[in-house]
PDB file of N, CA and C in Angstrom:
ATOM      1  N   MET A   6      13.696  -7.505  10.247  1.00  0.00           N
ATOM      2  CA  MET A   6      12.825  -7.038   8.735  1.00  0.00           C
ATOM      3  C   MET A   6      13.044  -5.058   8.753  1.00  0.00           C
ATOM      4  N   SER A   7      13.587  -4.888   7.980  1.00  0.00           N
ATOM      5  CA  SER A   7      13.213  -3.185   8.491  1.00  0.00           C
ATOM      6  C   SER A   7      11.811  -2.788   8.004  1.00  0.00           C
ATOM      7  N   SER A   8      11.679  -1.292   8.844  1.00  0.00           N
ATOM      8  CA  SER A   8       9.994  -1.067   8.888  1.00  0.00           C
ATOM      9  C   SER A   8      10.096  -0.706   7.140  1.00  0.00           C
ATOM     10  N   PHE A   9      10.710  -0.455   6.154  1.00  0.00           N
ATOM     11  CA  PHE A   9      10.379   0.034   5.038  1.00  0.00           C
ATOM     12  C   PHE A   9       9.509  -0.933   4.420  1.00  0.00           C
ATOM     13  N   SER A  10      10.088  -2.814   4.202  1.00  0.00           N
ATOM     14  CA  SER A  10       9.051  -3.794   4.212  1.00  0.00           C
ATOM     15  C   SER A  10       8.080  -4.193   5.018  1.00  0.00           C
ATOM     16  N   LEU A  11       8.152  -3.736   6.376  1.00  0.00           N
ATOM     17  CA  LEU A  11       7.097  -3.749   7.538  1.00  0.00           C
ATOM     18  C   LEU A  11       6.060  -2.820   7.136  1.00  0.00           C
ATOM     19  N   TYR A  12       6.425  -2.327   6.471  1.00  0.00           N
ATOM     20  CA  TYR A  12       4.770  -1.473   5.683  1.00  0.00           C
ATOM     21  C   TYR A  12       4.370  -1.824   4.338  1.00  0.00           C
ATOM     22  N   LEU A  13       5.757  -2.090   3.883  1.00  0.00           N
ATOM     23  CA  LEU A  13       5.036  -2.238   2.379  1.00  0.00           C
ATOM     24  C   LEU A  13       4.685  -3.657   2.999  1.00  0.00           C
ATOM     25  N   LEU A  14       4.484  -4.620   3.692  1.00  0.00           N
ATOM     26  CA  LEU A  14       3.571  -5.811   4.083  1.00  0.00           C
ATOM     27  C   LEU A  14       2.342  -5.638   4.916  1.00  0.00           C
ATOM     28  N   GLY A  15       2.432  -4.221   5.298  1.00  0.00           N
ATOM     29  CA  GLY A  15       1.044  -3.643   6.172  1.00  0.00           C
ATOM     30  C   GLY A  15       0.164  -2.957   4.546  1.00  0.00           C
ATOM     31  N   ILE A  16       0.821  -2.581   4.073  1.00  0.00           N
ATOM     32  CA  ILE A  16       0.039  -2.668   2.224  1.00  0.00           C
ATOM     33  C   ILE A  16      -0.069  -3.547   2.061  1.00  0.00           C
ATOM     34  N   LEU A  17       0.129  -4.573   1.915  1.00  0.00           N
ATOM     35  CA  LEU A  17      -0.022  -5.600   0.927  1.00  0.00           C
ATOM     36  C   LEU A  17      -1.670  -6.362   1.630  1.00  0.00           C
ATOM     37  N   VAL A  18      -1.561  -6.271   2.931  1.00  0.00           N
ATOM     38  CA  VAL A  18      -1.792  -7.096   3.367  1.00  0.00           C
ATOM     39  C   VAL A  18      -3.517  -6.444   3.308  1.00  0.00           C
ATOM     40  N   LEU A  19      -3.202  -4.919   3.941  1.00  0.00           N
ATOM     41  CA  LEU A  19      -4.722  -3.935   3.049  1.00  0.00           C
ATOM     42  C   LEU A  19      -4.925  -4.098   1.959  1.00  0.00           C
ATOM     43  N   ILE A  20      -4.052  -4.108   1.035  1.00  0.00           N
ATOM     44  CA  ILE A  20      -5.174  -4.395  -0.359  1.00  0.00           C
ATOM     45  C   ILE A  20      -6.024  -5.868  -0.291  1.00  0.00           C
ATOM     46  N   ALA A  21      -5.113  -6.798   0.051  1.00  0.00           N
ATOM     47  CA  ALA A  21      -5.446  -8.319  -0.066  1.00  0.00           C
ATOM     48  C   ALA A  21      -6.916  -8.013   0.930  1.00  0.00           C
ATOM     49  N   GLY A  22      -7.140  -7.584   1.933  1.00  0.00           N
ATOM     50  CA  GLY A  22      -8.641  -7.351   2.129  1.00  0.00           C
ATOM     51  C   GLY A  22      -9.306  -5.956   1.627  1.00  0.00           C
ATOM     52  N   LEU A  23      -8.976  -5.388   1.672  1.00  0.00           N
ATOM     53  CA  LEU A  23     -10.003  -4.215   0.944  1.00  0.00           C
ATOM     54  C   LEU A  23     -10.186  -5.183  -0.429  1.00  0.00           C
ATOM     55  N   ALA A  24      -8.991  -5.832  -1.592  1.00  0.00           N
ATOM     56  CA  ALA A  24      -9.759  -6.267  -3.011  1.00  0.00           C
ATOM     57  C   ALA A  24     -11.105  -8.296  -2.613  1.00  0.00           C
ATOM     58  N   TYR A  25     -10.229  -8.240  -1.559  1.00  0.00           N
ATOM     59  CA  TYR A  25     -11.526  -9.223  -1.087  1.00  0.00           C
ATOM     60  C   TYR A  25     -12.543  -8.180  -1.015  1.00  0.00           C
ATOM     61  N   VAL A  26     -12.925  -7.916  -0.091  1.00  0.00           N
ATOM     62  CA  VAL A  26     -14.449  -7.212   0.684  1.00  0.00           C
ATOM     63  C   VAL A  26     -14.961  -6.707  -0.933  1.00  0.00           C
ATOM     64  N   ALA A  27     -13.781  -5.824  -1.776  1.00  0.00           N
ATOM     65  CA  ALA A  27     -14.571  -5.713  -2.771  1.00  0.00           C
ATOM     66  C   ALA A  27     -15.662  -6.510  -3.931  1.00  0.00           C
ATOM     67  N   TRP A  28     -14.393  -8.290  -3.728  1.00  0.00           N
ATOM     68  CA  TRP A  28     -15.102  -8.812  -4.836  1.00  0.00           C
ATOM     69  C   TRP A  28     -16.415  -9.669  -4.360  1.00  0.00           C
ATOM     70  N   LEU A  29     -16.632  -9.768  -2.960  1.00  0.00           N
ATOM     71  CA  LEU A  29     -17.546 -10.147  -1.829  1.00  0.00           C
ATOM     72  C   LEU A  29     -18.595  -9.737  -2.186  1.00  0.00           C
ATOM     73  N   MET A  30     -18.752  -7.848  -2.672  1.00  0.00           N
ATOM     74  CA  MET A  30     -20.064  -6.927  -2.912  1.00  0.00           C
ATOM     75  C   MET A  30     -19.795  -7.204  -4.485  1.00  0.00           C
ATOM     76  N   HIS A  31     -19.135  -8.000  -5.569  1.00  0.00           N
ATOM     77  CA  HIS A  31     -20.005  -8.522  -6.577  1.00  0.00           C
ATOM     78  C   HIS A  31     -18.811  -6.787  -7.369  1.00  0.00           C
ATOM     79  N   ALA A  32     -17.661  -6.176  -7.119  1.00  0.00           N
ATOM     80  CA  ALA A  32     -17.148  -5.520  -7.510  1.00  0.00           C
ATOM     81  C   ALA A  32     -16.877  -5.364  -8.618  1.00  0.00           C
ATOM     82  N   PRO A  33     -16.789  -5.314 -10.393  1.00  0.00           N
ATOM     83  CA  PRO A  33     -16.201  -5.011 -11.647  1.00  0.00           C
ATOM     84  C   PRO A  33     -14.550  -5.186 -11.369  1.00  0.00           C
ATOM     85  N   LEU A  34     -13.682  -5.993 -12.244  1.00  0.00           N
ATOM     86  CA  LEU A  34     -12.898  -6.541 -11.867  1.00  0.00           C
ATOM     87  C   LEU A  34     -11.621  -5.192 -12.274  1.00  0.00           C
ATOM     88  N   GLN A  35     -12.430  -4.706 -13.059  1.00  0.00           N
ATOM     89  CA  GLN A  35     -11.585  -4.098 -13.333  1.00  0.00           C
ATOM     90  C   GLN A  35     -11.343  -3.194 -12.102  1.00  0.00           C
ATOM     91  N   TRP A  36     -11.985  -1.742 -11.561  1.00  0.00           N
ATOM     92  CA  TRP A  36     -12.409  -1.047 -10.604  1.00  0.00           C
ATOM     93  C   TRP A  36     -11.522  -1.795  -9.422  1.00  0.00           C
ATOM     94  N   ILE A  37     -11.746  -3.241  -9.395  1.00  0.00           N
ATOM     95  CA  ILE A  37     -10.254  -3.686  -8.162  1.00  0.00           C
ATOM     96  C   ILE A  37      -9.244  -3.645  -8.553  1.00  0.00           C
ATOM     97  N   GLY A  38      -8.841  -4.244  -9.553  1.00  0.00           N
ATOM     98  CA  GLY A  38      -7.410  -3.945 -10.558  1.00  0.00           C
ATOM     99  C   GLY A  38      -6.334  -2.706 -10.603  1.00  0.00           C
ATOM    100  N   ALA A  39      -8.317  -1.697 -10.265  1.00  0.00           N
ATOM    101  CA  ALA A  39      -7.490  -0.112 -10.713  1.00  0.00           C
ATOM    102  C   ALA A  39      -6.592   0.292  -9.714  1.00  0.00           C
ATOM    103  N   GLY A  40      -7.916  -0.151  -8.510  1.00  0.00           N
ATOM    104  CA  GLY A  40      -7.927   0.245  -6.703  1.00  0.00           C
ATOM    105  C   GLY A  40      -6.665  -0.619  -6.017  1.00  0.00           C
ATOM    106  N   VAL A  41      -6.262  -1.555  -6.824  1.00  0.00           N
ATOM    107  CA  VAL A  41      -5.290  -2.016  -5.781  1.00  0.00           C
ATOM    108  C   VAL A  41      -4.473  -1.583  -6.200  1.00  0.00           C
ATOM    109  N   ILE A  42      -3.704  -0.639  -7.953  1.00  0.00           N
ATOM    110  CA  ILE A  42      -2.979  -0.682  -8.455  1.00  0.00           C
ATOM    111  C   ILE A  42      -2.422   1.397  -8.017  1.00  0.00           C
ATOM    112  N   VAL A  43      -3.414   1.624  -7.094  1.00  0.00           N
ATOM    113  CA  VAL A  43      -4.008   3.342  -7.071  1.00  0.00           C
ATOM    114  C   VAL A  43      -3.452   3.292  -5.167  1.00  0.00           C
ATOM    115  N   VAL A  44      -3.736   1.053  -4.806  1.00  0.00           N
ATOM    116  CA  VAL A  44      -3.560   1.658  -3.223  1.00  0.00           C
ATOM    117  C   VAL A  44      -1.937   1.606  -3.070  1.00  0.00           C
ATOM    118  N   PHE A  45      -2.161   1.070  -4.107  1.00  0.00           N
ATOM    119  CA  PHE A  45      -0.186   0.420  -4.138  1.00  0.00           C
ATOM    120  C   PHE A  45       1.273   1.731  -4.367  1.00  0.00           C
ATOM    121  N   GLY A  46       0.022   2.609  -5.047  1.00  0.00           N
ATOM    122  CA  GLY A  46       0.699   3.861  -5.101  1.00  0.00           C
ATOM    123  C   GLY A  46       1.477   4.123  -4.540  1.00  0.00           C
ATOM    124  N   LEU A  47       0.246   4.875  -3.803  1.00  0.00           N
ATOM    125  CA  LEU A  47      -0.129   5.157  -2.866  1.00  0.00           C
ATOM    126  C   LEU A  47       0.789   4.708  -1.155  1.00  0.00           C
ATOM    127  N   GLY A  48       0.544   3.330  -1.235  1.00  0.00           N
ATOM    128  CA  GLY A  48       1.524   2.506   0.315  1.00  0.00           C
ATOM    129  C   GLY A  48       3.944   2.861  -0.049  1.00  0.00           C
ATOM    130  N   ILE A  49       3.515   2.870  -1.765  1.00  0.00           N
ATOM    131  CA  ILE A  49       5.184   2.639  -1.963  1.00  0.00           C
ATOM    132  C   ILE A  49       5.562   3.994  -1.710  1.00  0.00           C
ATOM    133  N   LEU A  50       4.760   5.200  -1.598  1.00  0.00           N
ATOM    134  CA  LEU A  50       5.192   6.966  -2.015  1.00  0.00           C
ATOM    135  C   LEU A  50       5.262   6.955   0.285  1.00  0.00           C
ATOM    136  N   GLY A  51       4.117   6.661   1.082  1.00  0.00           N
ATOM    137  CA  GLY A  51       3.893   6.263   1.530  1.00  0.00           C
ATOM    138  C   GLY A  51       5.062   5.940   2.626  1.00  0.00           C
ATOM    139  N   ALA A  52       5.665   5.352   2.372  1.00  0.00           N
ATOM    140  CA  ALA A  52       6.202   3.752   3.115  1.00  0.00           C
ATOM    141  C   ALA A  52       8.088   4.731   2.125  1.00  0.00           C
ATOM    142  N   VAL A  53       8.349   5.486   1.848  1.00  0.00           N
ATOM    143  CA  VAL A  53       9.591   5.756   1.386  1.00  0.00           C
ATOM    144  C   VAL A  53       9.273   7.346   2.070  1.00  0.00           C
ATOM    145  N   LYS A  54       8.207   7.931   2.428  1.00  0.00           N
ATOM    146  CA  LYS A  54       8.439   9.344   3.103  1.00  0.00           C
ATOM    147  C   LYS A  54       8.575   8.602   4.643  1.00  0.00           C
ATOM    148  N   HIS A  55       7.763   8.351   5.007  1.00  0.00           N
ATOM    149  CA  HIS A  55       8.011   7.529   6.324  1.00  0.00           C
ATOM    150  C   HIS A  55       9.839   7.159   6.820  1.00  0.00           C
ATOM    151  N   THR A  56      10.932   6.439   5.580  1.00  0.00           N
ATOM    152  CA  THR A  56      11.329   5.828   6.612  1.00  0.00           C
ATOM    153  C   THR A  56      12.548   6.127   5.686  1.00  0.00           C
ATOM    154  N   GLN A  57      12.346   7.115   5.338  1.00  0.00           N
ATOM    155  CA  GLN A  57      13.665   7.843   4.584  1.00  0.00           C
ATOM    156  C   GLN A  57      14.598   8.230   5.707  1.00  0.00           C
ATOM    157  N   ARG A  58      15.249   8.147   5.888  1.00  0.00           N
ATOM    158  CA  ARG A  58      16.921   8.923   6.925  1.00  0.00           C
ATOM    159  C   ARG A  58      16.802  10.529   6.677  1.00  0.00           C
ATOM    160  N   ARG A  59      16.834  10.809   8.187  1.00  0.00           N
ATOM    161  CA  ARG A  59      16.664  12.493   8.175  1.00  0.00           C
ATOM    162  C   ARG A  59      17.649  12.866   7.889  1.00  0.00           C
ATOM    163  N   ASP A  60      19.143  14.197   7.436  1.00  0.00           N
ATOM    164  CA  ASP A  60      20.128  14.861   6.942  1.00  0.00           C
ATOM    165  C   ASP A  60      20.716  15.273   8.961  1.00  0.00           C
ATOM    166  N   PRO A  61      21.874  15.154   9.098  1.00  0.00           N
ATOM    167  CA  PRO A  61      22.388  14.929  10.388  1.00  0.00           C
ATOM    168  C   PRO A  61      22.138  16.496  10.824  1.00  0.00           C
ATOM    169  N   PRO A  62      21.903  17.457  11.547  1.00  0.00           N
ATOM    170  CA  PRO A  62      21.510  18.752  11.876  1.00  0.00           C
ATOM    171  C   PRO A  62      23.452  19.139  11.115  1.00  0.00           C
ATOM    172  N   LYS A  63      23.601  20.330  10.934  1.00  0.00           N
ATOM    173  CA  LYS A  63      24.710  20.946  10.771  1.00  0.00           C
ATOM    174  C   LYS A  63      25.445  21.674  12.099  1.00  0.00           C
TER     175      LYS A  63
END
């Protein structure tokens, strides 16, 4: 499994946990959905940043 997919899997587990806690706190579903989208977007940006290949030194 590549490090990118492992990173995204971790983000999905984090999102699921946070969404469940928000649901238990009776947060409106619109806010939960918005939070899921924002955290997922940040997770993709972080995964790309941390797993990009470095250019070899010249």
